[in-house]
Coordinates of C-alpha atoms in Angstrom, one line a residue:
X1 CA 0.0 0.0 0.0
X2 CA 1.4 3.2 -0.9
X3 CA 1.4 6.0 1.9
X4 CA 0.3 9.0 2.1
X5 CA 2.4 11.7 1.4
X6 CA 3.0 13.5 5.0
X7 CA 3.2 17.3 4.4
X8 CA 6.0 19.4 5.4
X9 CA 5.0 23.3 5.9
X10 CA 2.9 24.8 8.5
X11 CA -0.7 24.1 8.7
X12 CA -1.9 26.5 11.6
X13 CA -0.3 29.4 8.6
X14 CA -3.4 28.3 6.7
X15 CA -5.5 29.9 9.4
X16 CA -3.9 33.1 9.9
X17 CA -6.1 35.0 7.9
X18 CA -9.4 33.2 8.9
X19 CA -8.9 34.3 12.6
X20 CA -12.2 37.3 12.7
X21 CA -10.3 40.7 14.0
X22 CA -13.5 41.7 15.3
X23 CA -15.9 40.5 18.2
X24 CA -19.5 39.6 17.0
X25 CA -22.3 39.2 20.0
X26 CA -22.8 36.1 21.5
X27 CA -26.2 36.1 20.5
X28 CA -25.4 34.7 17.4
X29 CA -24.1 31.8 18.6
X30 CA -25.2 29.0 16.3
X31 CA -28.6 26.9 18.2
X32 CA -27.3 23.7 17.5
X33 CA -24.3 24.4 19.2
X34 CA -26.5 24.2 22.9
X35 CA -25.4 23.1 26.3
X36 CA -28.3 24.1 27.8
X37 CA -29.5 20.5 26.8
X38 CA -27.9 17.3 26.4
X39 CA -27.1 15.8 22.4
X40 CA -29.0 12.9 22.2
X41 CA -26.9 9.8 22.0
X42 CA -25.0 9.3 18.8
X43 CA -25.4 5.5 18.5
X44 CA -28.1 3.3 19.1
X45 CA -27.4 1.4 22.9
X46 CA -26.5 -2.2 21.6
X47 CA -24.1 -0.1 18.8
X48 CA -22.4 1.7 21.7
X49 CA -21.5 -0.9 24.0
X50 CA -20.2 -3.3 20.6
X51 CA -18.3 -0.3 19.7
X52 CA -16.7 0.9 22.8
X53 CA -15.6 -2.3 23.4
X54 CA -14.0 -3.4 20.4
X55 CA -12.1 0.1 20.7
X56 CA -10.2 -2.0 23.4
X57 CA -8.8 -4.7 20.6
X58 CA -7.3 -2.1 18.1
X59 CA -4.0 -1.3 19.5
X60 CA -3.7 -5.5 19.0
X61 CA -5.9 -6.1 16.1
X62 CA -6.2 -2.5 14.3
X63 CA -9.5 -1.3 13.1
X64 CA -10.3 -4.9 12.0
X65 CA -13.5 -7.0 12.1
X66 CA -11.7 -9.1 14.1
X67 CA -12.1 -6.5 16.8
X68 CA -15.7 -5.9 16.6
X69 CA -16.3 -9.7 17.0
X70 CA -14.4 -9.7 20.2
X71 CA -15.5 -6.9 21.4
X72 CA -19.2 -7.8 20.6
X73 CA -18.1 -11.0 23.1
X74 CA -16.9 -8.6 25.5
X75 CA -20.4 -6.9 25.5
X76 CA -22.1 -9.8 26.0
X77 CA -23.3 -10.0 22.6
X78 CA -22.7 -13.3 20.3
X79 CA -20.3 -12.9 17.1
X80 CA -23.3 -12.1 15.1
X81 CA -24.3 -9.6 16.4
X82 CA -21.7 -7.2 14.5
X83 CA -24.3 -7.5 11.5
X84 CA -25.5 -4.6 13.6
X85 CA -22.6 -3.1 11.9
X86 CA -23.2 -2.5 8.2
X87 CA -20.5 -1.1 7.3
X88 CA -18.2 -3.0 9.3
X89 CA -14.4 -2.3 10.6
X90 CA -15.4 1.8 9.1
X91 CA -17.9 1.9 12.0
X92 CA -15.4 1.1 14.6
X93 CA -13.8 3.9 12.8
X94 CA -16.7 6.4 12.5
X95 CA -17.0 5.3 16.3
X96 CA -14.0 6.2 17.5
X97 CA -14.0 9.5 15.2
X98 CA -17.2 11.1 17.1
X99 CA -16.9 9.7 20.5
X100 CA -13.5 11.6 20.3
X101 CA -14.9 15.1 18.4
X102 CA -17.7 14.9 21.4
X103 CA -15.3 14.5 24.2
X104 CA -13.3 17.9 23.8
X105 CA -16.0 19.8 25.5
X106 CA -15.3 17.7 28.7
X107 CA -11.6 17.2 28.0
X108 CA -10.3 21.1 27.1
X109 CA -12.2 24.2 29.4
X110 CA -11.2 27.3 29.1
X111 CA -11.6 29.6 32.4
X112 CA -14.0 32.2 32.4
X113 CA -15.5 30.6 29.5
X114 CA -19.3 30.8 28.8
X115 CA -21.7 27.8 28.2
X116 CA -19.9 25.6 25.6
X117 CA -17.7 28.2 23.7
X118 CA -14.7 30.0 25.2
X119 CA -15.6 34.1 26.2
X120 CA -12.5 36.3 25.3
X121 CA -11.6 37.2 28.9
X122 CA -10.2 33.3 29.5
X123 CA -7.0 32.5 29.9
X124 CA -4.5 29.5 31.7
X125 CA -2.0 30.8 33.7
X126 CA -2.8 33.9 34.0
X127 CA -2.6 34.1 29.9
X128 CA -5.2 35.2 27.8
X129 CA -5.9 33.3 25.0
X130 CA -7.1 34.5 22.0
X131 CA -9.3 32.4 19.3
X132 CA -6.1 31.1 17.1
X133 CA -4.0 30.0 20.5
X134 CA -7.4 28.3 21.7
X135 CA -7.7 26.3 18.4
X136 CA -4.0 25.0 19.0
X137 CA -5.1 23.7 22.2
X138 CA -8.0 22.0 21.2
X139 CA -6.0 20.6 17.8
X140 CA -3.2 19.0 20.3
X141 CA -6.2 17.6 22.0
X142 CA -7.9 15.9 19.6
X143 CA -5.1 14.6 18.3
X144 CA -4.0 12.8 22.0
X145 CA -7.4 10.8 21.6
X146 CA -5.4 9.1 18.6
X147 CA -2.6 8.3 20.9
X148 CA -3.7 4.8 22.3
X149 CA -4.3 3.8 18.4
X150 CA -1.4 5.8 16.5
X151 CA 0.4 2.6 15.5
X152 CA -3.1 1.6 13.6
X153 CA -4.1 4.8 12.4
X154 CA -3.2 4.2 8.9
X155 CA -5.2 1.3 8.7
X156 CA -8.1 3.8 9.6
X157 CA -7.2 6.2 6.8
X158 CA -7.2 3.4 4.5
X159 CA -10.8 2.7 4.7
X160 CA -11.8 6.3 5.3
X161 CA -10.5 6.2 1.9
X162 CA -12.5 3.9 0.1
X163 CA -15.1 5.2 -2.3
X164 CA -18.3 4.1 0.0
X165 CA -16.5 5.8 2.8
X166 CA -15.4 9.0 1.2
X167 CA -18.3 11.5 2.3
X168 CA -19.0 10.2 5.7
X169 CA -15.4 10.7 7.0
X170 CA -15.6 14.4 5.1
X171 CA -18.7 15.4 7.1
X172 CA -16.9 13.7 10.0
X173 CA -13.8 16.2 9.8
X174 CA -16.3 18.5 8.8
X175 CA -18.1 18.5 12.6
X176 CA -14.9 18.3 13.7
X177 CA -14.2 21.4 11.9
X178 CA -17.1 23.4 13.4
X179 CA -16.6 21.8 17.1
X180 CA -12.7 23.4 17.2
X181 CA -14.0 26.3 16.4
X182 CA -16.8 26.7 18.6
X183 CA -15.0 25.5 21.4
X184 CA -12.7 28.3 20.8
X185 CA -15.2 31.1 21.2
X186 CA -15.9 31.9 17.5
X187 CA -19.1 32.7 17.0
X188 CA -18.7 34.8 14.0
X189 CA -21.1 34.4 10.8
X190 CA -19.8 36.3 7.9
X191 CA -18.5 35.1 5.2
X192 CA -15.3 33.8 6.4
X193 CA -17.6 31.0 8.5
X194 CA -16.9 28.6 5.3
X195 CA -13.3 29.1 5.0
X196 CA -12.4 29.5 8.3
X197 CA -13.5 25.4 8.5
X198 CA -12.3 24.2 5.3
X199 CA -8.5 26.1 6.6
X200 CA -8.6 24.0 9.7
X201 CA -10.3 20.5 8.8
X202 CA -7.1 20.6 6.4
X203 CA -5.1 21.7 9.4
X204 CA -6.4 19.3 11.9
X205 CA -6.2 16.3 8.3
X206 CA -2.3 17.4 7.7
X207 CA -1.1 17.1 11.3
X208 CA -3.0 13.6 12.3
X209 CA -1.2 12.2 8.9
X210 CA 2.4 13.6 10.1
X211 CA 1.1 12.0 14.2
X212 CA 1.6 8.3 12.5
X213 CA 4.8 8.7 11.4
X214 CA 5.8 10.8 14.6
X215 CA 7.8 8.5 17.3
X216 CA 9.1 11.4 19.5
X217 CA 8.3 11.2 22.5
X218 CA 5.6 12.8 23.5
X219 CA 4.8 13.6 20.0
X220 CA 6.3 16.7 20.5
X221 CA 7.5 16.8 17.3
X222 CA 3.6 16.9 16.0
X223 CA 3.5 20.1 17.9
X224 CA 6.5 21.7 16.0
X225 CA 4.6 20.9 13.4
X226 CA 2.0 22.8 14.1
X227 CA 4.3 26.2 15.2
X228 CA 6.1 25.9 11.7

């Protein structure tokens, strides 16, 4: 299998230019960005407990019906049940893709954020962060929920790649996308909204390709990557 080409210049440079130099209300906050109620469950109950614990076999087996079929056991569930699974090893995939984009809200807080997004007055350390350094943040955090399954992430790409595949994992990186940026504090709605996502989905897409072929420690070099 040929790999993918791992890029070498900056990607946070490609978002230099979407950052908004201007503050817009919080009223226009998108509504379907709310945390006033809970997001109704993303996968059906049997789905969800097949799925999260396969996850557990593919740092051994990879992104592999092999490891839905144990992790179906693990469940309680008999082999079979994985026809549950249309699409097979790509919904272990799609699994692990959303269960990690919904995390970040729990995972990365700013202080003196408001509901959901992140107000402008937040800051660690007695820093305040603006929109782009916020981003950064949440980028580096995203990409630690890949840590446990690096070593199998190209497997992953592979079948995000096939042709049946193609637009689900695009509207995937997509959410993804919007979620950064929400969680950042932008709540702009001009017309930079569009490129502003398309700059970072390629962002966040070049810097999980140049995480599998990281082995520094730390994946510090990942980071560099980033500040290029």
């Amino acid at each position: 299998m040929t790999k993918p080409r791992i890029p070498t210049s900056s990607p946070l440079k490609l978002l230099q230019s979407t950052i908004p130099s201007r503050n817009i209300h919080p009223s226009t906050l998108r509504a379907y960005h709310s945390y006033e109620h809970s997001p109704p469950a993303p996968f059906p109950p049997p789905q969800t407990a097949i799925l999260s614990a396969s996850l557990a076999h593919v740092p051994t087996h990879g992104f592999t019906t092999t490891a839905l079929r144990l992790g179906a056991q693990d469940a309680g569930y008999p082999a079979v049940s994985t026809n549950l699974l249309p699409r097979g090893a790509f919904d272990l995939v799609n699994y692990h893709l959303v269960t990690q984009r919904l995390g970040l809200r729990d995972r990365v807080q700013f202080p003196g954020s408001e509901e959901g997004g992140s107000g402008g007055g937040d800051g660690i350390g007695g820093r305040r962060l603006g929109v782009g350094a916020k981003v950064k943040i949440l980028i580096l955090e995203r990409l630690r929920g890949n840590k446990a399954v690096i070593h199998r992430w190209q497997e992953a790409l592979a079948l995000m790649a096939l042709p049946p595949h193609i637009r689900p994992s695009l509207t995937e990186l997509s959410l993804l996308s919007d979620e950064l940026w929400f969680l950042a504090g932008d709540t702009s709605v001009d017309t930079s909204w569009y490129t502003k996502r398309a700059s970072l989905a390629a962002v966040y897409a070049s810097a999980e390709l140049f995480m599998t072929q990281d082995s520094s420690r730390g994946f510090v070099e990942t980071e560099r990557f980033l500040e290029r």
